[in-house]
Amino acid sequence: MANISVQRIKREFKEVVKSEEVAKCAIRVELVNDNYTELKGEIAGPPDTPYEGGNFVLQIKVPETYPFNPPKVRFVTKIWHPNISSVTGAICLDILKDQWAAAMTLRTVLLSLQVLLAAAEPDDPQDVVVAKQFKENPEMFKLTAKHWAEVYAGAPSNTPEFNVKIKRLVDMGIDEHRARVALSSCSWDLEMAIETLFS
């Protein structure tokens, strides 16, 4: 890895580790294999959002051309959000693409992702199914996002009725995650989910 990017990442890494603002926002970053090219980030779900109480893990890959090119970031923790793929964890955020500037840092990226959880951009979606639900049925979106945060990010549980429907599909031989995706995509309409899965 180019020396300039290693020095820069080391400095930013310390900045994130020591920053009070970052600690207050419950954001963390750690090295993977003592290597500055791959980091593991964590952000807490922001208060007053469906993600509150959840802890979301991120994979951060730092290119040799950093800081002139953005880090490649994706959600490892599964999440139901219009700008994050529910399948791959890919993120649609302008600063991770064409709006990146060399003055931006790891701290900027982590805080921006936390803001994205609180303020989705459904008109520029990464996940079209989630964005459609977000726009057409906001209450159902909130419940679904909350359920995913409980199951995958350890948020407090308060959607037990969804688990009953998932169990019905699991009893039919469907894998639990596949059942959850089908139900989430069909706004928890069991009949519709069964039709989708078995058609």
PDB file of C-alpha atoms in Angstrom:
ATOM      1  CA  MET A   1       0.000   0.000   0.000  1.00  0.00           C
ATOM      2  CA  ALA A   2       1.319   3.435  -0.868  1.00  0.00           C
ATOM      3  CA  ASN A   3       3.048   5.152   2.035  1.00  0.00           C
ATOM      4  CA  ILE A   4       0.891   8.297   1.850  1.00  0.00           C
ATOM      5  CA  SER A   5      -2.312   6.286   2.291  1.00  0.00           C
ATOM      6  CA  VAL A   6      -0.885   4.241   5.192  1.00  0.00           C
ATOM      7  CA  GLN A   7       0.218   7.382   7.060  1.00  0.00           C
ATOM      8  CA  ARG A   8      -3.123   9.035   6.429  1.00  0.00           C
ATOM      9  CA  ILE A   9      -5.161   5.998   7.549  1.00  0.00           C
ATOM     10  CA  LYS A  10      -3.047   5.595  10.716  1.00  0.00           C
ATOM     11  CA  ARG A  11      -3.711   9.232  11.602  1.00  0.00           C
ATOM     12  CA  GLU A  12      -7.452   8.947  10.875  1.00  0.00           C
ATOM     13  CA  PHE A  13      -7.691   5.670  12.741  1.00  0.00           C
ATOM     14  CA  LYS A  14      -6.326   7.386  15.874  1.00  0.00           C
ATOM     15  CA  GLU A  15      -8.714  10.294  15.294  1.00  0.00           C
ATOM     16  CA  VAL A  16     -11.725   7.953  15.288  1.00  0.00           C
ATOM     17  CA  VAL A  17     -10.470   5.972  18.282  1.00  0.00           C
ATOM     18  CA  LYS A  18      -9.839   9.105  20.403  1.00  0.00           C
ATOM     19  CA  SER A  19     -12.686  11.378  19.270  1.00  0.00           C
ATOM     20  CA  GLU A  20     -15.258  12.201  21.958  1.00  0.00           C
ATOM     21  CA  GLU A  21     -17.848  13.071  19.314  1.00  0.00           C
ATOM     22  CA  VAL A  22     -17.385   9.632  17.789  1.00  0.00           C
ATOM     23  CA  ALA A  23     -17.658   7.920  21.173  1.00  0.00           C
ATOM     24  CA  LYS A  24     -20.835   9.894  21.901  1.00  0.00           C
ATOM     25  CA  CYS A  25     -22.350   8.742  18.592  1.00  0.00           C
ATOM     26  CA  ALA A  26     -21.327   5.131  19.338  1.00  0.00           C
ATOM     27  CA  ILE A  27     -19.048   4.747  16.331  1.00  0.00           C
ATOM     28  CA  ARG A  28     -16.038   2.443  16.369  1.00  0.00           C
ATOM     29  CA  VAL A  29     -13.367   1.269  13.993  1.00  0.00           C
ATOM     30  CA  GLU A  30     -10.784  -1.509  14.315  1.00  0.00           C
ATOM     31  CA  LEU A  31      -8.118  -3.108  12.194  1.00  0.00           C
ATOM     32  CA  VAL A  32      -8.659  -6.450  10.493  1.00  0.00           C
ATOM     33  CA  ASN A  33      -5.466  -8.582  10.586  1.00  0.00           C
ATOM     34  CA  ASP A  34      -3.352  -5.601  11.817  1.00  0.00           C
ATOM     35  CA  ASN A  35      -3.612  -4.227   8.315  1.00  0.00           C
ATOM     36  CA  TYR A  36      -4.542  -0.643   7.453  1.00  0.00           C
ATOM     37  CA  THR A  37      -6.125  -1.626   4.120  1.00  0.00           C
ATOM     38  CA  GLU A  38      -9.050  -3.426   5.725  1.00  0.00           C
ATOM     39  CA  LEU A  39     -10.984  -2.087   8.672  1.00  0.00           C
ATOM     40  CA  LYS A  40     -14.109  -3.069  10.528  1.00  0.00           C
ATOM     41  CA  GLY A  41     -16.419  -0.196  11.383  1.00  0.00           C
ATOM     42  CA  GLU A  42     -19.402  -0.175  13.721  1.00  0.00           C
ATOM     43  CA  ILE A  43     -22.176   2.363  13.977  1.00  0.00           C
ATOM     44  CA  ALA A  44     -25.078   2.445  16.403  1.00  0.00           C
ATOM     45  CA  GLY A  45     -28.574   2.900  15.038  1.00  0.00           C
ATOM     46  CA  PRO A  46     -29.517   6.568  15.632  1.00  0.00           C
ATOM     47  CA  PRO A  47     -32.171   7.437  18.264  1.00  0.00           C
ATOM     48  CA  ASP A  48     -35.770   7.873  17.072  1.00  0.00           C
ATOM     49  CA  THR A  49     -35.208   5.703  13.998  1.00  0.00           C
ATOM     50  CA  PRO A  50     -36.258   2.082  13.370  1.00  0.00           C
ATOM     51  CA  TYR A  51     -32.552   1.199  13.793  1.00  0.00           C
ATOM     52  CA  GLU A  52     -32.302   2.525  17.366  1.00  0.00           C
ATOM     53  CA  GLY A  53     -30.622   0.061  19.715  1.00  0.00           C
ATOM     54  CA  GLY A  54     -28.997  -1.834  16.851  1.00  0.00           C
ATOM     55  CA  ASN A  55     -25.284  -2.161  16.215  1.00  0.00           C
ATOM     56  CA  PHE A  56     -24.312  -2.252  12.533  1.00  0.00           C
ATOM     57  CA  VAL A  57     -21.006  -3.687  11.354  1.00  0.00           C
ATOM     58  CA  LEU A  58     -19.302  -2.289   8.240  1.00  0.00           C
ATOM     59  CA  GLN A  59     -16.529  -3.620   6.046  1.00  0.00           C
ATOM     60  CA  ILE A  60     -14.131  -0.838   5.027  1.00  0.00           C
ATOM     61  CA  LYS A  61     -11.527  -1.455   2.331  1.00  0.00           C
ATOM     62  CA  VAL A  62      -8.980   1.298   1.827  1.00  0.00           C
ATOM     63  CA  PRO A  63      -7.572   1.595  -1.708  1.00  0.00           C
ATOM     64  CA  GLU A  64      -3.910   2.374  -2.412  1.00  0.00           C
ATOM     65  CA  THR A  65      -5.071   5.628  -3.977  1.00  0.00           C
ATOM     66  CA  TYR A  66      -6.615   6.813  -0.672  1.00  0.00           C
ATOM     67  CA  PRO A  67      -7.289   9.683   0.208  1.00  0.00           C
ATOM     68  CA  PHE A  68      -7.737  10.644  -3.453  1.00  0.00           C
ATOM     69  CA  ASN A  69     -10.335   7.874  -3.873  1.00  0.00           C
ATOM     70  CA  PRO A  70     -12.977   6.906  -1.324  1.00  0.00           C
ATOM     71  CA  PRO A  71     -12.805   3.764   0.795  1.00  0.00           C
ATOM     72  CA  LYS A  72     -15.068   0.907  -0.327  1.00  0.00           C
ATOM     73  CA  VAL A  73     -17.656   0.453   2.401  1.00  0.00           C
ATOM     74  CA  ARG A  74     -20.503  -2.033   2.745  1.00  0.00           C
ATOM     75  CA  PHE A  75     -22.826  -3.142   5.526  1.00  0.00           C
ATOM     76  CA  VAL A  76     -21.973  -6.601   6.867  1.00  0.00           C
ATOM     77  CA  THR A  77     -25.011  -6.471   9.162  1.00  0.00           C
ATOM     78  CA  LYS A  78     -28.191  -7.045   7.155  1.00  0.00           C
ATOM     79  CA  ILE A  79     -30.401  -3.952   7.124  1.00  0.00           C
ATOM     80  CA  TRP A  80     -33.738  -2.823   5.607  1.00  0.00           C
ATOM     81  CA  HIS A  81     -33.023   0.639   4.181  1.00  0.00           C
ATOM     82  CA  PRO A  82     -33.709   2.261   0.768  1.00  0.00           C
ATOM     83  CA  ASN A  83     -30.070   3.259   0.225  1.00  0.00           C
ATOM     84  CA  ILE A  84     -28.463  -0.015   1.340  1.00  0.00           C
ATOM     85  CA  SER A  85     -28.864  -3.327  -0.483  1.00  0.00           C
ATOM     86  CA  SER A  86     -30.741  -5.838   1.671  1.00  0.00           C
ATOM     87  CA  VAL A  87     -28.844  -8.551  -0.255  1.00  0.00           C
ATOM     88  CA  THR A  88     -25.222  -7.372  -0.543  1.00  0.00           C
ATOM     89  CA  GLY A  89     -24.936  -4.478   1.923  1.00  0.00           C
ATOM     90  CA  ALA A  90     -23.827  -2.144  -0.900  1.00  0.00           C
ATOM     91  CA  ILE A  91     -24.414   1.521  -0.061  1.00  0.00           C
ATOM     92  CA  CYS A  92     -25.707   4.319  -2.268  1.00  0.00           C
ATOM     93  CA  LEU A  93     -24.120   7.450  -0.805  1.00  0.00           C
ATOM     94  CA  ASP A  94     -22.647  10.244  -2.933  1.00  0.00           C
ATOM     95  CA  ILE A  95     -19.519  10.766  -0.781  1.00  0.00           C
ATOM     96  CA  LEU A  96     -18.564   7.129  -1.354  1.00  0.00           C
ATOM     97  CA  LYS A  97     -18.717   7.740  -5.107  1.00  0.00           C
ATOM     98  CA  ASP A  98     -18.466  10.950  -7.133  1.00  0.00           C
ATOM     99  CA  GLN A  99     -18.774  13.457  -4.258  1.00  0.00           C
ATOM    100  CA  TRP A 100     -15.708  12.180  -2.407  1.00  0.00           C
ATOM    101  CA  ALA A 101     -13.016  14.766  -1.563  1.00  0.00           C
ATOM    102  CA  ALA A 102      -9.499  14.064  -0.306  1.00  0.00           C
ATOM    103  CA  ALA A 103     -10.229  16.223   2.761  1.00  0.00           C
ATOM    104  CA  MET A 104     -12.842  13.709   3.936  1.00  0.00           C
ATOM    105  CA  THR A 105     -11.888  11.121   6.535  1.00  0.00           C
ATOM    106  CA  LEU A 106     -12.993   7.819   8.033  1.00  0.00           C
ATOM    107  CA  ARG A 107     -14.785   9.845  10.685  1.00  0.00           C
ATOM    108  CA  THR A 108     -16.713  11.731   7.946  1.00  0.00           C
ATOM    109  CA  VAL A 109     -17.703   8.426   6.343  1.00  0.00           C
ATOM    110  CA  LEU A 110     -18.909   6.783   9.569  1.00  0.00           C
ATOM    111  CA  LEU A 111     -20.860   9.832  10.720  1.00  0.00           C
ATOM    112  CA  SER A 112     -22.385  10.250   7.224  1.00  0.00           C
ATOM    113  CA  LEU A 113     -23.551   6.635   7.263  1.00  0.00           C
ATOM    114  CA  GLN A 114     -25.149   7.166  10.648  1.00  0.00           C
ATOM    115  CA  VAL A 115     -26.924  10.247   9.264  1.00  0.00           C
ATOM    116  CA  LEU A 116     -28.063   8.177   6.260  1.00  0.00           C
ATOM    117  CA  LEU A 117     -29.784   5.748   8.660  1.00  0.00           C
ATOM    118  CA  ALA A 118     -31.741   8.689  10.080  1.00  0.00           C
ATOM    119  CA  ALA A 119     -32.459  10.383   6.736  1.00  0.00           C
ATOM    120  CA  ALA A 120     -33.022   7.957   3.866  1.00  0.00           C
ATOM    121  CA  GLU A 121     -33.017   9.162   0.245  1.00  0.00           C
ATOM    122  CA  PRO A 122     -35.719   6.966  -1.367  1.00  0.00           C
ATOM    123  CA  ASP A 123     -35.466   8.834  -4.699  1.00  0.00           C
ATOM    124  CA  ASP A 124     -31.878   7.603  -5.139  1.00  0.00           C
ATOM    125  CA  PRO A 125     -32.276   4.012  -3.935  1.00  0.00           C
ATOM    126  CA  GLN A 126     -29.841   1.133  -3.739  1.00  0.00           C
ATOM    127  CA  ASP A 127     -32.726  -1.244  -2.962  1.00  0.00           C
ATOM    128  CA  VAL A 128     -35.796  -0.514  -5.113  1.00  0.00           C
ATOM    129  CA  VAL A 129     -38.143  -2.851  -3.168  1.00  0.00           C
ATOM    130  CA  VAL A 130     -37.318  -1.147   0.140  1.00  0.00           C
ATOM    131  CA  ALA A 131     -37.577   2.336  -1.402  1.00  0.00           C
ATOM    132  CA  LYS A 132     -41.028   1.507  -2.822  1.00  0.00           C
ATOM    133  CA  GLN A 133     -42.235   0.365   0.608  1.00  0.00           C
ATOM    134  CA  PHE A 134     -40.647   3.448   2.235  1.00  0.00           C
ATOM    135  CA  LYS A 135     -42.607   5.759  -0.091  1.00  0.00           C
ATOM    136  CA  GLU A 136     -45.892   3.873  -0.378  1.00  0.00           C
ATOM    137  CA  ASN A 137     -46.273   2.392   3.111  1.00  0.00           C
ATOM    138  CA  PRO A 138     -44.040   4.281   5.591  1.00  0.00           C
ATOM    139  CA  GLU A 139     -45.536   2.588   8.675  1.00  0.00           C
ATOM    140  CA  MET A 140     -44.900  -0.884   7.248  1.00  0.00           C
ATOM    141  CA  PHE A 141     -41.382   0.214   6.274  1.00  0.00           C
ATOM    142  CA  LYS A 142     -40.679   1.333   9.876  1.00  0.00           C
ATOM    143  CA  LEU A 143     -41.933  -1.948  11.339  1.00  0.00           C
ATOM    144  CA  THR A 144     -39.920  -3.990   8.826  1.00  0.00           C
ATOM    145  CA  ALA A 145     -36.733  -1.955   9.388  1.00  0.00           C
ATOM    146  CA  LYS A 146     -37.211  -2.307  13.149  1.00  0.00           C
ATOM    147  CA  HIS A 147     -37.665  -6.072  12.797  1.00  0.00           C
ATOM    148  CA  TRP A 148     -34.449  -6.410  10.751  1.00  0.00           C
ATOM    149  CA  ALA A 149     -32.595  -4.289  13.347  1.00  0.00           C
ATOM    150  CA  GLU A 150     -33.832  -6.664  16.093  1.00  0.00           C
ATOM    151  CA  VAL A 151     -32.892  -9.835  14.237  1.00  0.00           C
ATOM    152  CA  TYR A 152     -29.572  -8.806  12.678  1.00  0.00           C
ATOM    153  CA  ALA A 153     -28.286  -5.861  14.749  1.00  0.00           C
ATOM    154  CA  GLY A 154     -29.384  -6.821  18.264  1.00  0.00           C
ATOM    155  CA  ALA A 155     -31.941  -4.017  18.759  1.00  0.00           C
ATOM    156  CA  PRO A 156     -34.608  -4.595  21.449  1.00  0.00           C
ATOM    157  CA  SER A 157     -37.422  -6.842  20.254  1.00  0.00           C
ATOM    158  CA  ASN A 158     -40.917  -5.478  19.662  1.00  0.00           C
ATOM    159  CA  THR A 159     -42.233  -7.139  16.491  1.00  0.00           C
ATOM    160  CA  PRO A 160     -43.154 -10.642  17.753  1.00  0.00           C
ATOM    161  CA  GLU A 161     -46.078 -10.934  15.300  1.00  0.00           C
ATOM    162  CA  PHE A 162     -43.572 -11.061  12.430  1.00  0.00           C
ATOM    163  CA  ASN A 163     -41.795 -14.055  13.963  1.00  0.00           C
ATOM    164  CA  VAL A 164     -45.041 -16.067  13.853  1.00  0.00           C
ATOM    165  CA  LYS A 165     -45.290 -15.549  10.071  1.00  0.00           C
ATOM    166  CA  ILE A 166     -41.612 -16.393   9.582  1.00  0.00           C
ATOM    167  CA  LYS A 167     -42.087 -19.609  11.567  1.00  0.00           C
ATOM    168  CA  ARG A 168     -45.017 -20.575   9.302  1.00  0.00           C
ATOM    169  CA  LEU A 169     -42.738 -20.318   6.250  1.00  0.00           C
ATOM    170  CA  VAL A 170     -39.824 -22.077   7.990  1.00  0.00           C
ATOM    171  CA  ASP A 171     -42.228 -24.933   8.833  1.00  0.00           C
ATOM    172  CA  MET A 172     -42.904 -25.178   5.078  1.00  0.00           C
ATOM    173  CA  GLY A 173     -39.181 -25.760   4.498  1.00  0.00           C
ATOM    174  CA  ILE A 174     -38.107 -22.200   3.654  1.00  0.00           C
ATOM    175  CA  ASP A 175     -34.785 -20.925   5.022  1.00  0.00           C
ATOM    176  CA  GLU A 176     -35.383 -18.323   7.779  1.00  0.00           C
ATOM    177  CA  HIS A 177     -33.603 -15.429   6.039  1.00  0.00           C
ATOM    178  CA  ARG A 178     -35.335 -16.180   2.734  1.00  0.00           C
ATOM    179  CA  ALA A 179     -38.673 -16.244   4.556  1.00  0.00           C
ATOM    180  CA  ARG A 180     -37.896 -12.870   6.180  1.00  0.00           C
ATOM    181  CA  VAL A 181     -36.925 -11.312   2.819  1.00  0.00           C
ATOM    182  CA  ALA A 182     -40.078 -12.613   1.108  1.00  0.00           C
ATOM    183  CA  LEU A 183     -42.354 -11.365   3.891  1.00  0.00           C
ATOM    184  CA  SER A 184     -40.559  -8.000   4.115  1.00  0.00           C
ATOM    185  CA  SER A 185     -40.842  -7.525   0.342  1.00  0.00           C
ATOM    186  CA  CYS A 186     -44.561  -8.397   0.451  1.00  0.00           C
ATOM    187  CA  SER A 187     -45.276  -6.041   3.394  1.00  0.00           C
ATOM    188  CA  TRP A 188     -45.771  -9.091   5.656  1.00  0.00           C
ATOM    189  CA  ASP A 189     -48.697 -10.453   3.633  1.00  0.00           C
ATOM    190  CA  LEU A 190     -48.270 -14.191   4.254  1.00  0.00           C
ATOM    191  CA  GLU A 191     -50.336 -15.337   1.258  1.00  0.00           C
ATOM    192  CA  MET A 192     -48.439 -13.060  -1.081  1.00  0.00           C
ATOM    193  CA  ALA A 193     -45.076 -14.229   0.330  1.00  0.00           C
ATOM    194  CA  ILE A 194     -46.079 -17.876  -0.136  1.00  0.00           C
ATOM    195  CA  GLU A 195     -47.068 -17.137  -3.724  1.00  0.00           C
ATOM    196  CA  THR A 196     -43.723 -15.395  -4.368  1.00  0.00           C
ATOM    197  CA  LEU A 197     -41.712 -18.226  -2.829  1.00  0.00           C
ATOM    198  CA  PHE A 198     -43.545 -21.119  -4.435  1.00  0.00           C
ATOM    199  CA  SER A 199     -44.459 -19.726  -7.863  1.00  0.00           C
TER     200      SER A 199
END
